[in-house]
Amino acid sequence: MEIRPVPYDHADAVALDRLVQREYAQRYGEGDMTPLDPAMFRPPHGTYLLAYENGRPLATGGWRSQDANPEGYADGDAEIKRMFVVEEARGRGLARRILAALEADARAAGRVRMVLETGIKQPEALALYASCGYRPVPKFGLYRTYEDSRCMGKALVSDGVGVQRGAGAREAGSGAGV
């Protein structure tokens, strides 16, 4: 298996995005309405990754820079978008590998906290993120007012004495718990 960066509008990324949108529609009644642009995932402000096996795209995920704004982001945030593994490749650790690569890339780009939004109808995603050290944070982004939305975050840097910075820009609450 090979993980490599691709543009967000790369043909394989577009094909997997269609699949993830279809899955969102099955689970929630509609796809993700967050407006995304390929420029959001261009280094150093983000990256988009695909996992390939024998030339076939199996998994995807990206991060984009976010800073403090009215939607609830904090300075130094890196927001995960479009994490997805094709159904027949699930259970092989691909999402965990994509996630680790995204975290390393965002850290190298100077981001201090990784954040994501998922939902209660994706229990496997909630379990994955929790097992990788993500914790509930105050809601942010387009779905911050949705009851089914869950926002999580993880510090990417420590202060040199073992205390992680960026774990939560504010006190977690406001229904963001799992």
Coordinates of N, CA and C in Angstrom, one line a residue:
M1 N 0.8 -1.2 0.0 CA 0.0 0.0 0.0 C 0.9 1.2 0.0
E2 N 0.5 2.2 -0.8 CA 1.3 3.5 -0.9 C 0.3 4.6 -0.7
I3 N 0.8 5.6 0.2 CA 0.0 6.8 0.4 C 0.8 7.9 -0.3
R4 N 0.0 8.7 -1.1 CA 0.7 9.8 -1.8 C -0.2 11.0 -1.9
P5 N 0.4 12.2 -1.9 CA -0.4 13.4 -2.1 C -0.9 13.5 -3.5
V6 N -2.1 14.0 -3.6 CA -2.7 14.3 -4.9 C -3.5 15.6 -4.8
P7 N -3.7 16.3 -5.9 CA -4.6 17.5 -5.8 C -6.0 17.0 -5.5
Y8 N -6.8 17.8 -4.8 CA -8.1 17.5 -4.4 C -9.0 17.2 -5.6
D9 N -8.7 17.8 -6.8 CA -9.5 17.6 -8.0 C -8.9 16.6 -8.9
H10 N -8.0 15.8 -8.4 CA -7.4 14.6 -9.1 C -8.5 13.6 -9.4
A11 N -8.5 13.0 -10.5 CA -9.6 12.1 -10.9 C -9.9 11.0 -9.8
D12 N -8.9 10.4 -9.2 CA -9.1 9.4 -8.2 C -9.7 10.0 -6.9
A13 N -9.3 11.2 -6.6 CA -9.9 11.9 -5.4 C -11.3 12.2 -5.7
V14 N -11.6 12.7 -6.9 CA -13.0 13.0 -7.2 C -13.9 11.7 -7.2
A15 N -13.4 10.6 -7.7 CA -14.1 9.3 -7.6 C -14.4 8.9 -6.2
L16 N -13.4 9.0 -5.3 CA -13.6 8.6 -3.9 C -14.5 9.6 -3.2
D17 N -14.4 10.9 -3.6 CA -15.3 11.9 -3.0 C -16.8 11.5 -3.3
R18 N -17.0 11.1 -4.5 CA -18.4 10.7 -4.9 C -18.9 9.6 -4.0
L19 N -18.0 8.6 -3.8 CA -18.4 7.5 -2.9 C -18.7 7.9 -1.5
V20 N -17.8 8.8 -0.9 CA -18.1 9.3 0.4 C -19.4 10.1 0.5
Q21 N -19.6 10.9 -0.5 CA -20.8 11.7 -0.5 C -22.1 10.8 -0.6
R22 N -22.0 9.7 -1.3 CA -23.1 8.7 -1.4 C -23.3 8.1 0.0
E23 N -22.2 7.8 0.7 CA -22.3 7.2 2.0 C -23.0 8.2 3.0
Y24 N -22.5 9.4 2.9 CA -23.1 10.5 3.8 C -24.6 10.5 3.5
A25 N -25.0 10.5 2.2 CA -26.4 10.6 1.9 C -27.2 9.4 2.4
Q26 N -26.6 8.2 2.4 CA -27.3 7.1 2.9 C -27.5 7.2 4.4
R27 N -26.5 7.7 5.1 CA -26.5 7.8 6.6 C -27.3 9.0 7.1
Y28 N -27.2 10.1 6.4 CA -27.8 11.4 6.9 C -28.8 12.0 6.0
G29 N -29.1 11.4 4.8 CA -30.1 12.0 3.9 C -29.5 13.0 2.9
E30 N -28.3 13.4 3.1 CA -27.6 14.3 2.1 C -26.1 14.2 2.3
G31 N -25.4 14.7 1.3 CA -23.9 14.7 1.3 C -23.5 15.9 2.2
D32 N -22.2 15.9 2.4 CA -21.5 17.0 3.1 C -21.6 18.3 2.3
M33 N -22.2 19.3 2.9 CA -22.5 20.6 2.1 C -21.3 21.6 2.4
T34 N -20.3 21.2 3.1 CA -19.2 22.1 3.4 C -18.6 22.5 2.1
P35 N -18.5 23.8 1.7 CA -17.9 24.2 0.5 C -16.4 23.9 0.5
L36 N -15.8 23.2 -0.4 CA -14.4 22.9 -0.5 C -13.9 23.3 -1.9
D37 N -12.6 23.8 -1.9 CA -12.0 24.2 -3.1 C -10.6 23.5 -3.1
P38 N -10.2 23.0 -4.3 CA -8.9 22.4 -4.4 C -7.7 23.2 -3.8
A39 N -7.8 24.5 -3.9 CA -6.7 25.4 -3.3 C -6.6 25.2 -1.8
M40 N -7.7 24.8 -1.1 CA -7.6 24.6 0.3 C -6.7 23.5 0.7
F41 N -6.4 22.6 -0.2 CA -5.6 21.4 0.2 C -4.2 21.5 -0.4
R42 N -3.8 22.7 -0.9 CA -2.4 22.9 -1.5 C -1.5 23.3 -0.4
P43 N -0.3 22.6 -0.3 CA 0.7 23.0 0.7 C 1.1 24.4 0.5
P44 N 1.4 25.1 1.5 CA 1.6 24.7 2.9 C 0.3 24.8 3.7
H45 N -0.8 25.1 3.1 CA -2.1 25.3 3.8 C -3.0 24.1 3.9
G46 N -2.4 23.0 3.4 CA -3.2 21.7 3.5 C -2.6 20.7 2.6
T47 N -3.1 19.5 2.6 CA -2.7 18.5 1.7 C -3.9 17.5 1.6
Y48 N -3.8 16.7 0.5 CA -4.8 15.7 0.2 C -4.1 14.4 -0.1
L49 N -4.5 13.3 0.5 CA -3.8 12.1 0.4 C -4.7 11.0 -0.1
L50 N -4.1 10.1 -0.9 CA -4.8 8.9 -1.4 C -4.0 7.7 -1.0
A51 N -4.6 6.6 -0.6 CA -3.9 5.3 -0.4 C -4.2 4.4 -1.6
Y52 N -3.2 3.9 -2.2 CA -3.3 3.1 -3.4 C -2.8 1.7 -3.1
E53 N -3.4 0.7 -3.7 CA -2.9 -0.7 -3.6 C -3.0 -1.2 -5.0
N54 N -1.9 -1.6 -5.6 CA -1.9 -2.1 -7.0 C -2.5 -1.2 -7.9
G55 N -2.3 0.1 -7.7 CA -2.8 1.2 -8.6 C -4.2 1.6 -8.4
R56 N -4.9 0.9 -7.4 CA -6.3 1.2 -7.1 C -6.4 2.1 -5.9
P57 N -7.2 3.2 -6.0 CA -7.3 4.1 -4.8 C -8.3 3.4 -3.8
L58 N -7.9 3.3 -2.6 CA -8.7 2.6 -1.6 C -9.1 3.6 -0.4
A59 N -8.4 4.6 -0.2 CA -8.7 5.5 1.0 C -8.2 6.9 0.7
T60 N -8.8 7.8 1.4 CA -8.6 9.2 1.1 C -8.7 10.0 2.4
G61 N -8.1 11.2 2.4 CA -8.3 12.1 3.5 C -7.5 13.4 3.2
G62 N -7.9 14.5 3.8 CA -7.1 15.7 3.6 C -7.2 16.6 4.8
W63 N -6.4 17.6 4.9 CA -6.5 18.6 5.9 C -6.3 20.0 5.3
R64 N -7.0 21.0 5.9 CA -6.9 22.3 5.4 C -6.7 23.3 6.6
S65 N -5.9 24.3 6.4 CA -5.6 25.3 7.5 C -6.9 26.0 7.9
Q66 N -7.0 26.2 9.2 CA -8.1 27.1 9.7 C -7.5 27.9 10.8
D67 N -8.0 29.1 11.0 CA -7.6 30.0 12.1 C -8.8 30.6 12.7
A68 N -8.7 31.2 13.8 CA -9.8 31.8 14.6 C -10.8 32.5 13.6
N69 N -12.0 32.2 13.7 CA -13.0 32.8 12.9 C -14.4 32.6 13.5
P70 N -15.4 33.3 13.0 CA -16.8 33.2 13.6 C -17.4 31.7 13.6
E71 N -16.8 30.8 12.8 CA -17.4 29.5 12.7 C -16.8 28.6 13.9
G72 N -16.0 29.2 14.7 CA -15.5 28.4 15.9 C -14.2 27.8 15.8
Y73 N -13.4 28.0 14.8 CA -12.1 27.5 14.7 C -11.1 28.3 15.6
A74 N -10.0 27.7 15.9 CA -8.9 28.4 16.7 C -7.7 28.6 15.8
D75 N -6.9 29.6 16.2 CA -5.6 29.8 15.5 C -4.8 28.5 15.5
G76 N -4.3 28.1 14.4 CA -3.4 27.0 14.3 C -4.1 25.7 14.0
D77 N -5.4 25.7 13.8 CA -6.2 24.5 13.5 C -5.9 23.9 12.1
A78 N -5.9 22.6 12.0 CA -5.8 21.9 10.8 C -7.1 21.0 10.8
E79 N -8.0 21.3 9.8 CA -9.2 20.5 9.8 C -9.2 19.4 8.8
I80 N -9.5 18.2 9.3 CA -9.6 17.0 8.5 C -10.9 17.0 7.7
K81 N -10.7 16.7 6.4 CA -11.9 16.5 5.6 C -11.8 15.3 4.7
R82 N -12.9 14.7 4.4 CA -13.1 13.6 3.5 C -12.3 12.3 3.8
M83 N -12.2 12.0 5.1 CA -11.6 10.7 5.5 C -12.6 9.6 5.0
F84 N -12.1 8.7 4.2 CA -12.9 7.6 3.7 C -12.1 6.4 3.2
V85 N -12.6 5.3 3.5 CA -12.0 4.0 3.0 C -13.1 3.3 2.2
V86 N -12.8 2.8 1.0 CA -13.8 2.0 0.3 C -14.2 0.8 1.1
E87 N -15.5 0.4 0.9 CA -16.0 -0.6 1.8 C -15.2 -1.9 1.9
E88 N -14.8 -2.4 0.7 CA -14.1 -3.7 0.7 C -12.7 -3.6 1.3
A89 N -12.2 -2.4 1.6 CA -10.8 -2.3 2.2 C -10.9 -1.9 3.7
R90 N -12.1 -1.8 4.2 CA -12.2 -1.4 5.6 C -11.7 -2.5 6.5
G91 N -11.2 -2.1 7.7 CA -10.7 -3.1 8.7 C -9.3 -3.4 8.5
R92 N -8.6 -2.8 7.6 CA -7.2 -3.1 7.4 C -6.2 -2.0 7.9
G93 N -6.8 -1.0 8.6 CA -5.9 0.0 9.1 C -5.6 1.2 8.2
L94 N -6.3 1.3 7.1 CA -6.0 2.3 6.1 C -6.3 3.7 6.6
A95 N -7.5 3.8 7.3 CA -7.9 5.1 7.8 C -6.9 5.6 8.9
R96 N -6.4 4.7 9.7 CA -5.4 5.0 10.8 C -4.1 5.5 10.1
R97 N -3.7 4.9 9.0 CA -2.5 5.3 8.3 C -2.6 6.6 7.7
I98 N -3.8 6.8 7.0 CA -4.0 8.2 6.4 C -4.0 9.2 7.5
L99 N -4.7 8.9 8.6 CA -4.8 9.9 9.7 C -3.4 10.3 10.2
A100 N -2.6 9.3 10.5 CA -1.3 9.5 11.0 C -0.4 10.4 10.0
A101 N -0.6 10.1 8.7 CA 0.1 10.9 7.7 C -0.4 12.3 7.7
L102 N -1.7 12.5 7.8 CA -2.2 13.9 7.8 C -1.7 14.6 9.0
E103 N -1.7 14.0 10.2 CA -1.2 14.6 11.4 C 0.2 15.0 11.3
A104 N 1.1 14.1 10.7 CA 2.5 14.5 10.6 C 2.7 15.6 9.6
D105 N 1.9 15.7 8.5 CA 2.0 16.7 7.6 C 1.6 18.1 8.1
A106 N 0.4 18.1 8.9 CA -0.1 19.3 9.5 C 0.9 19.8 10.5
R107 N 1.5 18.9 11.3 CA 2.5 19.3 12.3 C 3.7 19.9 11.6
A108 N 4.2 19.3 10.6 CA 5.3 19.9 9.8 C 5.0 21.2 9.2
A109 N 3.7 21.5 8.9 CA 3.3 22.8 8.4 C 3.1 23.8 9.4
G110 N 3.3 23.5 10.7 CA 3.2 24.4 11.8 C 1.8 24.5 12.5
R111 N 0.9 23.6 12.1 CA -0.4 23.6 12.7 C -0.3 23.0 14.1
V112 N -1.1 23.5 15.1 CA -0.9 23.1 16.5 C -2.1 22.1 16.9
R113 N -3.2 22.1 16.2 CA -4.3 21.2 16.6 C -5.0 20.7 15.4
M114 N -5.3 19.4 15.4 CA -6.1 18.8 14.3 C -7.5 18.7 14.8
V115 N -8.5 19.1 14.0 CA -9.9 19.1 14.4 C -10.6 18.4 13.3
L116 N -11.8 17.9 13.6 CA -12.7 17.2 12.6 C -14.1 17.3 13.1
E117 N -15.0 17.1 12.1 CA -16.4 17.0 12.4 C -16.9 15.7 11.8
T118 N -17.6 15.0 12.6 CA -18.3 13.7 12.1 C -19.7 13.7 12.7
G119 N -20.3 12.6 12.7 CA -21.7 12.5 13.2 C -22.0 11.3 13.9
I120 N -23.1 11.3 14.7 CA -23.5 10.1 15.5 C -23.8 8.9 14.6
K121 N -24.1 9.1 13.4 CA -24.4 7.9 12.5 C -23.2 7.3 11.9
Q122 N -22.0 7.7 12.4 CA -20.7 7.1 12.0 C -20.0 6.6 13.2
P123 N -20.5 5.6 13.9 CA -19.9 5.1 15.1 C -18.5 4.6 14.9
E124 N -18.2 4.0 13.8 CA -16.9 3.5 13.5 C -15.9 4.7 13.4
A125 N -16.3 5.8 12.8 CA -15.4 7.0 12.8 C -15.2 7.5 14.2
L126 N -16.2 7.7 15.0 CA -16.1 8.1 16.3 C -15.1 7.3 17.1
A127 N -15.2 5.9 16.9 CA -14.3 5.0 17.7 C -12.9 5.1 17.2
L128 N -12.7 5.3 15.9 CA -11.3 5.4 15.3 C -10.7 6.7 15.9
Y129 N -11.4 7.8 15.8 CA -10.8 9.0 16.3 C -10.5 9.0 17.8
A130 N -11.4 8.5 18.6 CA -11.2 8.4 20.0 C -9.9 7.5 20.3
S131 N -9.8 6.4 19.6 CA -8.7 5.5 19.8 C -7.3 6.1 19.3
C132 N -7.4 7.1 18.5 CA -6.2 7.8 18.1 C -5.9 9.1 18.9
G133 N -6.6 9.3 20.0 CA -6.4 10.4 20.9 C -7.2 11.6 20.7
Y134 N -8.2 11.6 19.8 CA -9.1 12.7 19.6 C -10.1 12.8 20.7
R135 N -10.4 14.0 21.2 CA -11.4 14.2 22.3 C -12.4 15.3 21.8
P136 N -13.6 15.3 22.4 CA -14.6 16.2 22.1 C -14.1 17.7 22.3
V137 N -14.5 18.5 21.3 CA -14.1 20.0 21.4 C -15.4 20.7 21.1
P138 N -15.5 22.0 21.4 CA -16.7 22.8 21.1 C -17.0 22.7 19.6
K139 N -18.2 22.7 19.2 CA -18.6 22.5 17.8 C -18.1 23.7 17.0
F140 N -17.8 23.5 15.7 CA -17.3 24.5 14.8 C -17.8 24.2 13.4
G141 N -17.6 25.1 12.5 CA -17.9 24.8 11.1 C -19.4 24.8 10.7
L142 N -19.6 24.4 9.5 CA -21.0 24.4 8.9 C -22.0 23.7 9.8
Y143 N -21.6 22.6 10.4 CA -22.5 21.7 11.1 C -22.5 22.0 12.6
R144 N -22.0 23.1 13.1 CA -21.9 23.4 14.5 C -23.3 23.5 15.2
T145 N -24.3 23.8 14.5 CA -25.6 23.8 15.1 C -26.5 22.5 15.0
Y146 N -25.9 21.5 14.3 CA -26.6 20.3 14.1 C -26.5 19.4 15.4
E147 N -27.6 18.9 15.8 CA -27.5 18.0 17.0 C -26.7 16.7 16.8
D148 N -26.8 16.2 15.6 CA -26.1 14.9 15.3 C -24.6 15.1 15.1
S149 N -24.1 16.3 15.0 CA -22.7 16.6 14.7 C -21.9 16.4 16.0
R150 N -20.7 15.9 15.8 CA -19.7 15.7 16.8 C -18.4 16.3 16.3
C151 N -17.8 17.1 17.1 CA -16.5 17.7 16.7 C -15.4 17.2 17.7
M152 N -14.3 16.9 17.2 CA -13.2 16.4 18.0 C -11.9 17.1 17.6
G153 N -10.9 17.0 18.5 CA -9.7 17.6 18.3 C -8.5 16.9 19.0
K154 N -7.3 17.1 18.5 CA -6.1 16.5 19.1 C -5.0 17.5 18.9
A155 N -4.2 17.7 20.0 CA -3.0 18.5 19.9 C -2.0 17.9 19.1
L156 N -1.3 18.7 18.3 CA -0.2 18.2 17.4 C 1.2 18.5 18.0
V157 N 1.3 19.4 18.9 CA 2.6 19.9 19.5 C 2.5 19.9 21.0
S158 N 3.7 19.8 21.6 CA 3.7 19.9 23.1 C 4.6 21.1 23.4
D159 N 4.5 21.6 24.6 CA 5.2 22.8 25.0 C 6.7 22.5 25.4
G160 N 7.2 21.3 25.3 CA 8.5 21.0 25.6 C 8.6 20.3 27.0
V161 N 7.6 20.4 27.8 CA 7.6 19.7 29.1 C 6.5 18.7 29.2
G162 N 6.1 18.3 28.0 CA 5.1 17.2 28.0 C 3.6 17.6 28.0
V163 N 3.4 18.9 28.1 CA 2.0 19.4 28.1 C 1.7 19.7 26.6
Q164 N 0.6 19.1 26.1 CA 0.2 19.4 24.8 C -0.6 20.7 24.6
R165 N -0.1 21.5 23.6 CA -0.8 22.7 23.3 C -1.9 22.4 22.2
G166 N -2.9 23.2 22.2 CA -3.9 23.1 21.2 C -4.9 22.0 21.4
A167 N -4.9 21.3 22.5 CA -5.8 20.2 22.7 C -7.3 20.7 22.7
G168 N -7.5 21.9 23.2 CA -8.8 22.5 23.1 C -8.7 24.0 23.3
A169 N -9.0 24.8 22.3 CA -8.8 26.2 22.4 C -9.8 26.8 23.4
R170 N -10.9 26.1 23.7 CA -11.8 26.5 24.7 C -12.2 25.3 25.5
E171 N -12.9 25.5 26.5 CA -13.4 24.3 27.3 C -14.4 23.5 26.4
A172 N -14.3 22.2 26.4 CA -15.2 21.4 25.6 C -16.6 21.5 26.2
G173 N -17.6 21.5 25.4 CA -18.9 21.5 26.0 C -19.9 21.8 24.8
S174 N -21.0 22.4 25.1 CA -22.0 22.8 24.2 C -22.5 21.6 23.3
G175 N -22.6 20.5 24.0 CA -23.1 19.3 23.2 C -22.2 18.7 22.3
A176 N -20.9 19.0 22.5 CA -19.9 18.4 21.6 C -19.5 17.0 22.0
G177 N -19.9 16.5 23.1 CA -19.5 15.2 23.6 C -20.0 14.0 22.7
V178 N -19.4 12.9 22.9 CA -19.8 11.7 22.1 C -20.8 11.0 22.9

